[in-house]
Short mmCIF file of C-alpha atoms and ligand atoms in Angstrom, two decimals:
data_model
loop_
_atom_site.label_atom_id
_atom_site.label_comp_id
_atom_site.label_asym_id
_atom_site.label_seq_id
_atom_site.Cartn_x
_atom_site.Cartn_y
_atom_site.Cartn_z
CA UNK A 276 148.51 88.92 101.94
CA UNK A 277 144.94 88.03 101.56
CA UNK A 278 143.58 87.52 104.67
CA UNK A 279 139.89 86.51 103.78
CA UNK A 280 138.27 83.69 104.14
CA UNK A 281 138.01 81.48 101.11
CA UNK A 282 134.16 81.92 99.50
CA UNK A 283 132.66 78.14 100.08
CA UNK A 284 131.15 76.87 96.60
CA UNK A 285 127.93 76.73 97.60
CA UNK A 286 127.78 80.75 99.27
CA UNK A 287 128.65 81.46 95.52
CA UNK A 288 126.37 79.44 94.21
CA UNK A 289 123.56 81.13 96.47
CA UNK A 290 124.09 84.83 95.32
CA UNK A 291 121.27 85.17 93.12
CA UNK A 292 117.67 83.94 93.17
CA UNK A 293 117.81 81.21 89.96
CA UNK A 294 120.93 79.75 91.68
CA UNK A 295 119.86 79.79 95.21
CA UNK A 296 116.14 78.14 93.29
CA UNK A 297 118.07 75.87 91.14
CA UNK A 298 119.78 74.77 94.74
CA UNK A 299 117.15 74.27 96.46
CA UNK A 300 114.30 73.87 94.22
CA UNK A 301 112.91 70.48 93.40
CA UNK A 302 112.84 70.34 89.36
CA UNK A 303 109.07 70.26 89.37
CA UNK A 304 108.57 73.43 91.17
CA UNK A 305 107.89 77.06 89.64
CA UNK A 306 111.46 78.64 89.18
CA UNK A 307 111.48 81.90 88.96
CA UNK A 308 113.85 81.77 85.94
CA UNK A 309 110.57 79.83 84.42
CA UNK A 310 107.95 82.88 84.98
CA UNK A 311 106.60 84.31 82.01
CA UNK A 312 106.44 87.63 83.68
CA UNK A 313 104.29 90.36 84.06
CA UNK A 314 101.59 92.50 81.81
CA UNK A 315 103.74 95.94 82.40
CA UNK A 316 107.31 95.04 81.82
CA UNK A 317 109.59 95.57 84.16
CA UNK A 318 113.29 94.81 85.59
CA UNK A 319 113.97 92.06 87.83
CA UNK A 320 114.86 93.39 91.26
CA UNK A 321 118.48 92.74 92.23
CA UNK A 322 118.04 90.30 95.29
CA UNK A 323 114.22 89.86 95.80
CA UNK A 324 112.71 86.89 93.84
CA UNK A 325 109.53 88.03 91.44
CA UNK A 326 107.66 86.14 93.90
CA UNK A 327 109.00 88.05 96.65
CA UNK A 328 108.04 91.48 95.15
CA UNK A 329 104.23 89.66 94.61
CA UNK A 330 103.91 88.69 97.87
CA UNK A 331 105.53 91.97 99.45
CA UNK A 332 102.89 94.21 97.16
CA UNK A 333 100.33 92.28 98.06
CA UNK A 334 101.09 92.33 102.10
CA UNK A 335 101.78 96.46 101.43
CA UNK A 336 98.29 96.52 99.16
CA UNK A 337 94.83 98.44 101.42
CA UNK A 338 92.79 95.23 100.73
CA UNK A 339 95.18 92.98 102.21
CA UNK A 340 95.05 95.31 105.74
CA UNK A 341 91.56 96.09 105.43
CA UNK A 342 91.09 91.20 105.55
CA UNK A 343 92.10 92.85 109.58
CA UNK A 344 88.24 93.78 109.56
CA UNK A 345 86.77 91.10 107.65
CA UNK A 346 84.57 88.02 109.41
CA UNK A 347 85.76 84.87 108.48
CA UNK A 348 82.79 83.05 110.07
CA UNK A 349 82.46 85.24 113.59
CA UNK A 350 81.63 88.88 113.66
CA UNK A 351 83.38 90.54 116.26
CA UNK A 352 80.30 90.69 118.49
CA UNK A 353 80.76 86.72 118.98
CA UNK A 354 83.78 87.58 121.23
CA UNK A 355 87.69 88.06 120.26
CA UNK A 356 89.15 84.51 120.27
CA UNK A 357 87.80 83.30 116.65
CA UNK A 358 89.92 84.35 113.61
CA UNK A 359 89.25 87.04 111.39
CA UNK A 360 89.84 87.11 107.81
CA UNK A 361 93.71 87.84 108.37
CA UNK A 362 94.93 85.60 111.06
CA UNK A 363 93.06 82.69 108.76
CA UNK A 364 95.47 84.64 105.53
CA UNK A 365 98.30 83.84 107.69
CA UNK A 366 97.38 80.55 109.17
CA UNK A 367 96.90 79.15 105.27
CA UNK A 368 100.71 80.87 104.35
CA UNK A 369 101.97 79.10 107.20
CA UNK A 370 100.71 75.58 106.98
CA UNK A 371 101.07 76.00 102.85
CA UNK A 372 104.71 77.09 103.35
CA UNK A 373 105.59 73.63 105.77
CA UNK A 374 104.36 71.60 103.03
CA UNK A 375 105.67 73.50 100.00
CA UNK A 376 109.30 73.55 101.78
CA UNK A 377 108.94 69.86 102.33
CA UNK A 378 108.23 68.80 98.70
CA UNK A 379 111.42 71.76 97.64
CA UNK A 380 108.15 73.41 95.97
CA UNK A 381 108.68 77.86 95.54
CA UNK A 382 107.81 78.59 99.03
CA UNK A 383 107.90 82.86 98.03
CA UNK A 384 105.21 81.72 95.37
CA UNK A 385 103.35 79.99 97.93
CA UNK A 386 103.65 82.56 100.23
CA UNK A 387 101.90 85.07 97.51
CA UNK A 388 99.23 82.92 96.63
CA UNK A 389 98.55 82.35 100.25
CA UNK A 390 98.59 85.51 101.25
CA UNK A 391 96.21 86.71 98.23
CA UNK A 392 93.84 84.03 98.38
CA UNK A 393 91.13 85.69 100.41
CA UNK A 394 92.07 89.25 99.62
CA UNK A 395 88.35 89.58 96.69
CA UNK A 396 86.58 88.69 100.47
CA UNK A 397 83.52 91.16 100.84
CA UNK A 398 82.69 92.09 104.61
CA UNK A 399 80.39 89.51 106.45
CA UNK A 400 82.05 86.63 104.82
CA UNK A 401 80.16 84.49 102.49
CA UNK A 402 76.94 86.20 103.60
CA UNK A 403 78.49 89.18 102.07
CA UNK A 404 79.34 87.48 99.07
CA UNK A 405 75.50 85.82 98.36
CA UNK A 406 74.10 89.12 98.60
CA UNK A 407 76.35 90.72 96.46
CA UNK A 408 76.15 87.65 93.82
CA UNK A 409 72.46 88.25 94.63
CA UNK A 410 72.52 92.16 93.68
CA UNK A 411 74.51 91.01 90.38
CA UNK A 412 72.60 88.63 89.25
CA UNK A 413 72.31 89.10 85.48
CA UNK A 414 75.64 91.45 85.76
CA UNK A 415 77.87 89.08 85.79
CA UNK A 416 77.65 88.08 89.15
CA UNK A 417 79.95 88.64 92.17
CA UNK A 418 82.35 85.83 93.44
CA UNK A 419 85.40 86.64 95.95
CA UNK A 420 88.41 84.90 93.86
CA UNK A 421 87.34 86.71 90.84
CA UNK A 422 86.40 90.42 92.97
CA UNK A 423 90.52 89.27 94.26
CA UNK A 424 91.34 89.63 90.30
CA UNK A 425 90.05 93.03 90.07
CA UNK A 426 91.71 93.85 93.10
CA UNK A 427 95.28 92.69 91.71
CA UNK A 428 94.40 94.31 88.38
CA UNK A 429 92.16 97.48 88.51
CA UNK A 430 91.29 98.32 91.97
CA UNK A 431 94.42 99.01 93.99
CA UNK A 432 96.35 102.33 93.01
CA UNK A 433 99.86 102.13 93.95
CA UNK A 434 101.95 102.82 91.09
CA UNK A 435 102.00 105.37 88.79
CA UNK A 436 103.56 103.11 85.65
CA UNK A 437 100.57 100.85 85.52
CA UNK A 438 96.71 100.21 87.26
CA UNK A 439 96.85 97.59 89.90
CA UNK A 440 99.58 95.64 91.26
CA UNK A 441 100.94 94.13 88.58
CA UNK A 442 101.72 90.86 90.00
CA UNK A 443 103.44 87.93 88.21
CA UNK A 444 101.14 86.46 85.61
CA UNK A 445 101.84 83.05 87.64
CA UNK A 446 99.89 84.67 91.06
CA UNK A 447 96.96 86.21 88.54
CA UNK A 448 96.89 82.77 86.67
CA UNK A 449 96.44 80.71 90.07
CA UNK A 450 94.32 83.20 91.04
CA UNK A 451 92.04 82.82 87.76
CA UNK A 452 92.25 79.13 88.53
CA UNK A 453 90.22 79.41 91.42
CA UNK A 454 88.08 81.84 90.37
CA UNK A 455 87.05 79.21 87.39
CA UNK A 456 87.58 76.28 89.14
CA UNK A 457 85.32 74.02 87.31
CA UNK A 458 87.05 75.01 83.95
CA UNK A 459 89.92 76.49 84.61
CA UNK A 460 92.61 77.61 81.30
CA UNK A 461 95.71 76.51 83.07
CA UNK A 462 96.20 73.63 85.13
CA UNK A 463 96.78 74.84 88.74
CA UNK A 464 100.81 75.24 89.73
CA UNK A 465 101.54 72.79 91.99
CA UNK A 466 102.40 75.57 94.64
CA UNK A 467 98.42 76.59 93.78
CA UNK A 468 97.27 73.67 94.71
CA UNK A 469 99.22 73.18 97.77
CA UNK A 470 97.48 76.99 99.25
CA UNK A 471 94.43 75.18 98.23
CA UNK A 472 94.85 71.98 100.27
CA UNK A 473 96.04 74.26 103.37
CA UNK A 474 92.87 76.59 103.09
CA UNK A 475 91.09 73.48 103.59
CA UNK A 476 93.06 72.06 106.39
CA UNK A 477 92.99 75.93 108.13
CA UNK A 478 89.41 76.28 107.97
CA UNK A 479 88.14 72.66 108.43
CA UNK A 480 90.13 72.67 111.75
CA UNK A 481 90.07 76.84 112.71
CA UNK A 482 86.25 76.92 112.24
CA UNK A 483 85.35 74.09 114.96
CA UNK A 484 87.78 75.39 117.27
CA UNK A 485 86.69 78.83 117.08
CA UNK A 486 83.01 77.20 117.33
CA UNK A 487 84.03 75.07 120.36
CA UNK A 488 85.49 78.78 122.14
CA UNK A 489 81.93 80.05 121.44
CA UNK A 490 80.04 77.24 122.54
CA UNK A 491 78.20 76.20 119.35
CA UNK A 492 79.57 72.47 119.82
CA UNK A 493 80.52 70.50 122.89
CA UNK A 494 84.04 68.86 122.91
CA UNK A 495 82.43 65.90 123.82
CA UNK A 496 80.45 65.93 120.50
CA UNK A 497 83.41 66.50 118.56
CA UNK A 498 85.33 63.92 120.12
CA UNK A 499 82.70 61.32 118.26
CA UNK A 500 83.52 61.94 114.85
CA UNK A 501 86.43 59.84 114.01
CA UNK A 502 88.79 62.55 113.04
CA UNK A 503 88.26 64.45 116.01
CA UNK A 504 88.72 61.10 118.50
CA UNK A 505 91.77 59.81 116.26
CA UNK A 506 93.97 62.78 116.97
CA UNK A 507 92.30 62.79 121.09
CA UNK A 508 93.88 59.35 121.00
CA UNK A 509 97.31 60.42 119.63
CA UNK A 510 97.51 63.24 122.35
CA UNK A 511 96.26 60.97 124.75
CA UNK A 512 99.36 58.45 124.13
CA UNK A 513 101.69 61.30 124.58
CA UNK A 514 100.61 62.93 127.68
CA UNK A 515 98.11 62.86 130.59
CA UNK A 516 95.73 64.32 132.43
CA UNK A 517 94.96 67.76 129.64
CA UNK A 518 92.18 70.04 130.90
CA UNK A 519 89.68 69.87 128.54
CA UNK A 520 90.86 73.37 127.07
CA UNK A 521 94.27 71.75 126.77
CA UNK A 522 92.60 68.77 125.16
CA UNK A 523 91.59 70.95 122.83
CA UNK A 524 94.10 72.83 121.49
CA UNK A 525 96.30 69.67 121.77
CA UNK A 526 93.59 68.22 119.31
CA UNK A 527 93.45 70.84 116.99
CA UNK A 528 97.66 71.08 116.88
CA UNK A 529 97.06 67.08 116.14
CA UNK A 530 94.81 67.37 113.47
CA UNK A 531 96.82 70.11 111.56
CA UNK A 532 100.10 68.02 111.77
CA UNK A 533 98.04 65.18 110.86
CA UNK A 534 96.88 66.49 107.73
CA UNK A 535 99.70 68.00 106.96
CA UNK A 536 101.68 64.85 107.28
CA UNK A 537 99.31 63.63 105.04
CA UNK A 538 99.21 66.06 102.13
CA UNK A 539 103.35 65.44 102.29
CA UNK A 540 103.37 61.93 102.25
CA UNK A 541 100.75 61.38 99.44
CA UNK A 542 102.56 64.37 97.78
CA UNK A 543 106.04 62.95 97.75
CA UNK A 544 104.32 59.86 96.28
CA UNK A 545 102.68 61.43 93.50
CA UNK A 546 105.74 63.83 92.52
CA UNK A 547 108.42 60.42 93.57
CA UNK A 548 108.19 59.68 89.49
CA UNK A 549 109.60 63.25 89.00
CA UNK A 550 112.19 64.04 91.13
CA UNK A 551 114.72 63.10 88.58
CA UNK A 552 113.52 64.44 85.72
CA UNK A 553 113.26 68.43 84.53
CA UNK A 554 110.03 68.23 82.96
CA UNK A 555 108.49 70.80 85.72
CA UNK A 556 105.50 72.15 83.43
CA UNK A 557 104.55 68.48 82.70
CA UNK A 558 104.46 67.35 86.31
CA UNK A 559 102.46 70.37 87.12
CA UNK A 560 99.86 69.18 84.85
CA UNK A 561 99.92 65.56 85.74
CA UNK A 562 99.88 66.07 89.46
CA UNK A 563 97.26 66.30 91.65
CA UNK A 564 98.15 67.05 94.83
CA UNK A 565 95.33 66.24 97.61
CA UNK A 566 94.67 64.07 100.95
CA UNK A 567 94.89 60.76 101.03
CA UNK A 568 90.86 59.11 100.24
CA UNK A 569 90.98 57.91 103.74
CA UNK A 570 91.70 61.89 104.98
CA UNK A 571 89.66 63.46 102.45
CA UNK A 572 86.43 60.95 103.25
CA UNK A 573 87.01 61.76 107.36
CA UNK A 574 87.44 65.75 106.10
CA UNK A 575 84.41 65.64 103.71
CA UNK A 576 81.97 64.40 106.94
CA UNK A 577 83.49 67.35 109.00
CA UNK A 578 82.73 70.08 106.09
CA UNK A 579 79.20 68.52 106.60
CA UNK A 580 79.07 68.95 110.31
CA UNK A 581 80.64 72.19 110.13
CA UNK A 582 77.87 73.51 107.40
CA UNK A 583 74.94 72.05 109.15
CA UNK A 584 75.75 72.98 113.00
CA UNK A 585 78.03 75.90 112.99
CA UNK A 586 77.48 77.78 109.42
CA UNK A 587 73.58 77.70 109.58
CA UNK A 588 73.81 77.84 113.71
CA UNK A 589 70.77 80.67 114.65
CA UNK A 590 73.56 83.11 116.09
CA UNK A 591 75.65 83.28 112.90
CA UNK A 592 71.88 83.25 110.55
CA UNK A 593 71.29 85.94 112.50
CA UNK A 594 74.44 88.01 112.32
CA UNK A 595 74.03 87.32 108.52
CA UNK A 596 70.96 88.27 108.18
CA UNK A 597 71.34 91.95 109.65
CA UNK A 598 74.72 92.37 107.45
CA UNK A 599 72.87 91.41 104.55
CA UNK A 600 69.71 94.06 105.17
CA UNK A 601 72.99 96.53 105.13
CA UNK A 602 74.54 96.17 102.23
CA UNK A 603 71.53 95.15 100.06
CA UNK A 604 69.76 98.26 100.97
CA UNK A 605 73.35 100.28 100.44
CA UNK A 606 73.75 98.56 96.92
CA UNK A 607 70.22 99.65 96.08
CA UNK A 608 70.84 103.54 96.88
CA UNK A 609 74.18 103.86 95.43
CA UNK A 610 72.74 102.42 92.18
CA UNK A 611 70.31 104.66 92.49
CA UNK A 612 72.57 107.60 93.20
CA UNK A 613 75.90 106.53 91.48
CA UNK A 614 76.85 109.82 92.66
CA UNK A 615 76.99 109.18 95.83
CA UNK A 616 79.82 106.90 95.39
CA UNK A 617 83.79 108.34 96.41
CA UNK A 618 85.66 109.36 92.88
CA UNK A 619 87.44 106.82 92.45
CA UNK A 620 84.16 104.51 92.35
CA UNK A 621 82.52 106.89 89.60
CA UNK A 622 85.32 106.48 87.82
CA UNK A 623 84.75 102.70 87.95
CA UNK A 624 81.63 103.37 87.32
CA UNK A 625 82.36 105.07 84.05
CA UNK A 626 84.53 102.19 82.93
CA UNK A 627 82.48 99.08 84.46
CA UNK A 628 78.95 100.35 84.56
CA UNK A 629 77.52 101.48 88.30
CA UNK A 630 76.42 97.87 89.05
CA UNK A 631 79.68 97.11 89.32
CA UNK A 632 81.64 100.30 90.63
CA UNK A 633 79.26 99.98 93.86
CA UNK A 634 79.86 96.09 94.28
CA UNK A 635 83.97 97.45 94.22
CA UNK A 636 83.05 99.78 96.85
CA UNK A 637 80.81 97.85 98.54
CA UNK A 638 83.35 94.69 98.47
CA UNK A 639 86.37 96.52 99.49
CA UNK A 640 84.73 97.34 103.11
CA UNK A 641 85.92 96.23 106.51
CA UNK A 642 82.78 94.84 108.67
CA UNK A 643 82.72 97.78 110.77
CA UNK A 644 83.23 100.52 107.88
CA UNK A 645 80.02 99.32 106.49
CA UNK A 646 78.00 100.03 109.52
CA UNK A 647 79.12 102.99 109.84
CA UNK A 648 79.02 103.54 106.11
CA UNK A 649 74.77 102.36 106.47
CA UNK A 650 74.34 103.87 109.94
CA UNK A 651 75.72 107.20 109.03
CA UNK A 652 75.27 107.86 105.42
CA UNK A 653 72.62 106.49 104.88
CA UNK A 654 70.28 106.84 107.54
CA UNK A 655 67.13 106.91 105.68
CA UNK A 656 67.37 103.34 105.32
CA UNK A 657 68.92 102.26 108.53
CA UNK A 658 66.19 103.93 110.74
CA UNK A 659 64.28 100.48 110.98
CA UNK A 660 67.40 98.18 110.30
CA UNK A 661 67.19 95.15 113.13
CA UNK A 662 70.59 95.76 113.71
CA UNK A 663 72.40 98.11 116.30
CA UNK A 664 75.98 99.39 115.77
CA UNK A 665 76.83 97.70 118.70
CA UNK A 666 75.14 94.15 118.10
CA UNK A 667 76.87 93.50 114.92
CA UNK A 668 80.15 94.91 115.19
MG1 LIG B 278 90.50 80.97 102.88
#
């Protein structure tokens, strides 16, 4: 006698990724059974989505460990509270993934795009980036989403089938769309545009915290700008007497759920029209999913503040400016002595031209690697830098 129990329907209909998707998957979202695939063909893994295998070869991928030793505003010198480029990576997956499970969006697609979505980041942040844009000028030019293309497609060496990663041509289309976001070819996925909405509500939010911990604004100050004293006011109806440090954080959990809340409920608005229907690639082009005007107005003032008082803020000019003597003056020898760069970097170099086989090498550094990297090997030019090891790592 057959003494199982009896398989429920909907276990069955969960076995494999396009059922469990077509279960759970709002029609608008990017099934997996949809995906045009990849540039080197090759067989779908038994029980791991597409998606899955993206995101799991780009968290296994050297560029996404080395985002460990990346600024994302702070150098480490600052202190050890503020985030670095990977605790941001993983701050964006996880607010992107609450709102892409909300609106039955492809949360392992969202997960991959998150998780990629900084991975092009030069050391020193964006001060990294204008000096290597800077060096390029005329060469094409050097921008972090599109150096994150390269990465995906040339630079990593994993597998000995094909260069790169060979990721979905979804993750390298969303990726494109970023890199050319003024014109981009495709319209973003709607799972795109949700990472994009969360790397705004991660930094907008991260970056004055971590600025508050280092004392480049007052609470108090914050607590003027509407955003800031709206979500003081929620936590103050809930509870009581905070610390100001609890105030804080309580303000900054606020603001995240807030916008979050938000991007859902203008989200399930704007896709409300489509629920029923299974025309997913037309909703992905008619949608737009962003924060409500009100949210985005109250955001757009905080970018402002944020620019004016904590990105230009003498401490982090100054940081910038040593990291910036570095790697100019590196970029200059190496392309002066292409030989000088590791094999794998001449070989770029044959391929790409040495202008851009030393922005690769360059790019793919962590902070520290690159002072050691000037302080070390190339001494000649470090002997007068304004910069100790100590003061900027
Ligand atoms: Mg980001």
């Amino acid at each position: 006698m057959n003494t199982q129990p009896a398989e429920r329907p909907e276990r069955l209909a969960c076995e494999t990724v396009h059922a469990r998707e077509s279960l759970i998957l709002a029609p608008y979202a990017m099934h997996s059974a949809r995906s045009a695939g990849r540039r080197y063909r090759e067989p779908e893994h038994p029980y791991r989505s597409p998606f899955a295998r993206d995101r799991d070869r780009i968290v296994h991928s050297a560029a996404f460990r080395r985002l460990s030793g990346k600024t994302q505003v702070f150098t480490g010198n600052l202190g050890d509270y503020h985030r670095t480029r990977l605790t941001h990576t993983m701050e964006v997956a996880s607010i992107a993934r609450t709102i892409g499970r909300t609106l039955r969006l492809n949360e392992d697609l969202i997960e991959a795009l998150a998780l990629a979505h900084d991975v092009g980041h030069p050391p020193f942040g964006h001060a990294g980036e204008d000096i290597l844009d800077g060096c390029l000028h005329g060469k094409g030019g050097f921008n972090h989403n599109r150096q994150a293309l390269r990465v995906f497609e040339l630079l990593e060496t994993r597998y000995a089938a094909f260069p790169g990663l060979n990721l979905s041509l979804e993750v390298l289309q969303s990726q494109a769309a970023r890199a050319h976001k003024e014109a981009p070819r495709h319209p973003p996925l709607l799972e795109a545009q949700v990472v994009d909405a969360a790397d705004s509500v991660a930094y907008t939010t991260h970056d004055a915290d971590d600025a508050l911990e280092l004392g480049l604004l007052e609470l108090e100050e914050m607590l003027q700008w509407p955003m800031w004293n709206e979500a003081a006011g929620r936590v103050r109806r809930r509870c009581s007497g905070l610390t100001r440090a609890q105030l804080r954080r309580a303000v900054v959990h606020q603001l995240i759920d807030w916008q979050v809340g938000d991007l859902v409920d203008t989200g399930r608005q704007r896709l409300a029209p489509y629920v029923e229907t299974a025309a997913g690639s037309q909703t992905q082009q008619n949608v737009r999913l962003a924060p409500s005007t009100d949210v985005a107005e109250q955001k757009a003032a905080l970018e402002n503040l944020l620019y004016q008082r904590v990105y230009r803020h003498p401490s982090v000019l100054a940081v910038r400016q040593r990291a910036q003597s570095a790697l100019r003056a590196m970029y200059q020898a190496l392309l002066a002595e292409p030989d000088r760069l590791p094999a794998k970097f001449r070989g770029r170099a044959a391929e790409d031209g040495s202008a851009r086989a030393v922005s690769d090498y360059l790019a793919g550094m962590t902070d520290r690697f690159a002072v050691r990297a000037f302080v070390h090997r190339f001494p000649e030019h470090a002997r007068d830098w304004p910069g100790e090891t100590g003061v900027i790592e």
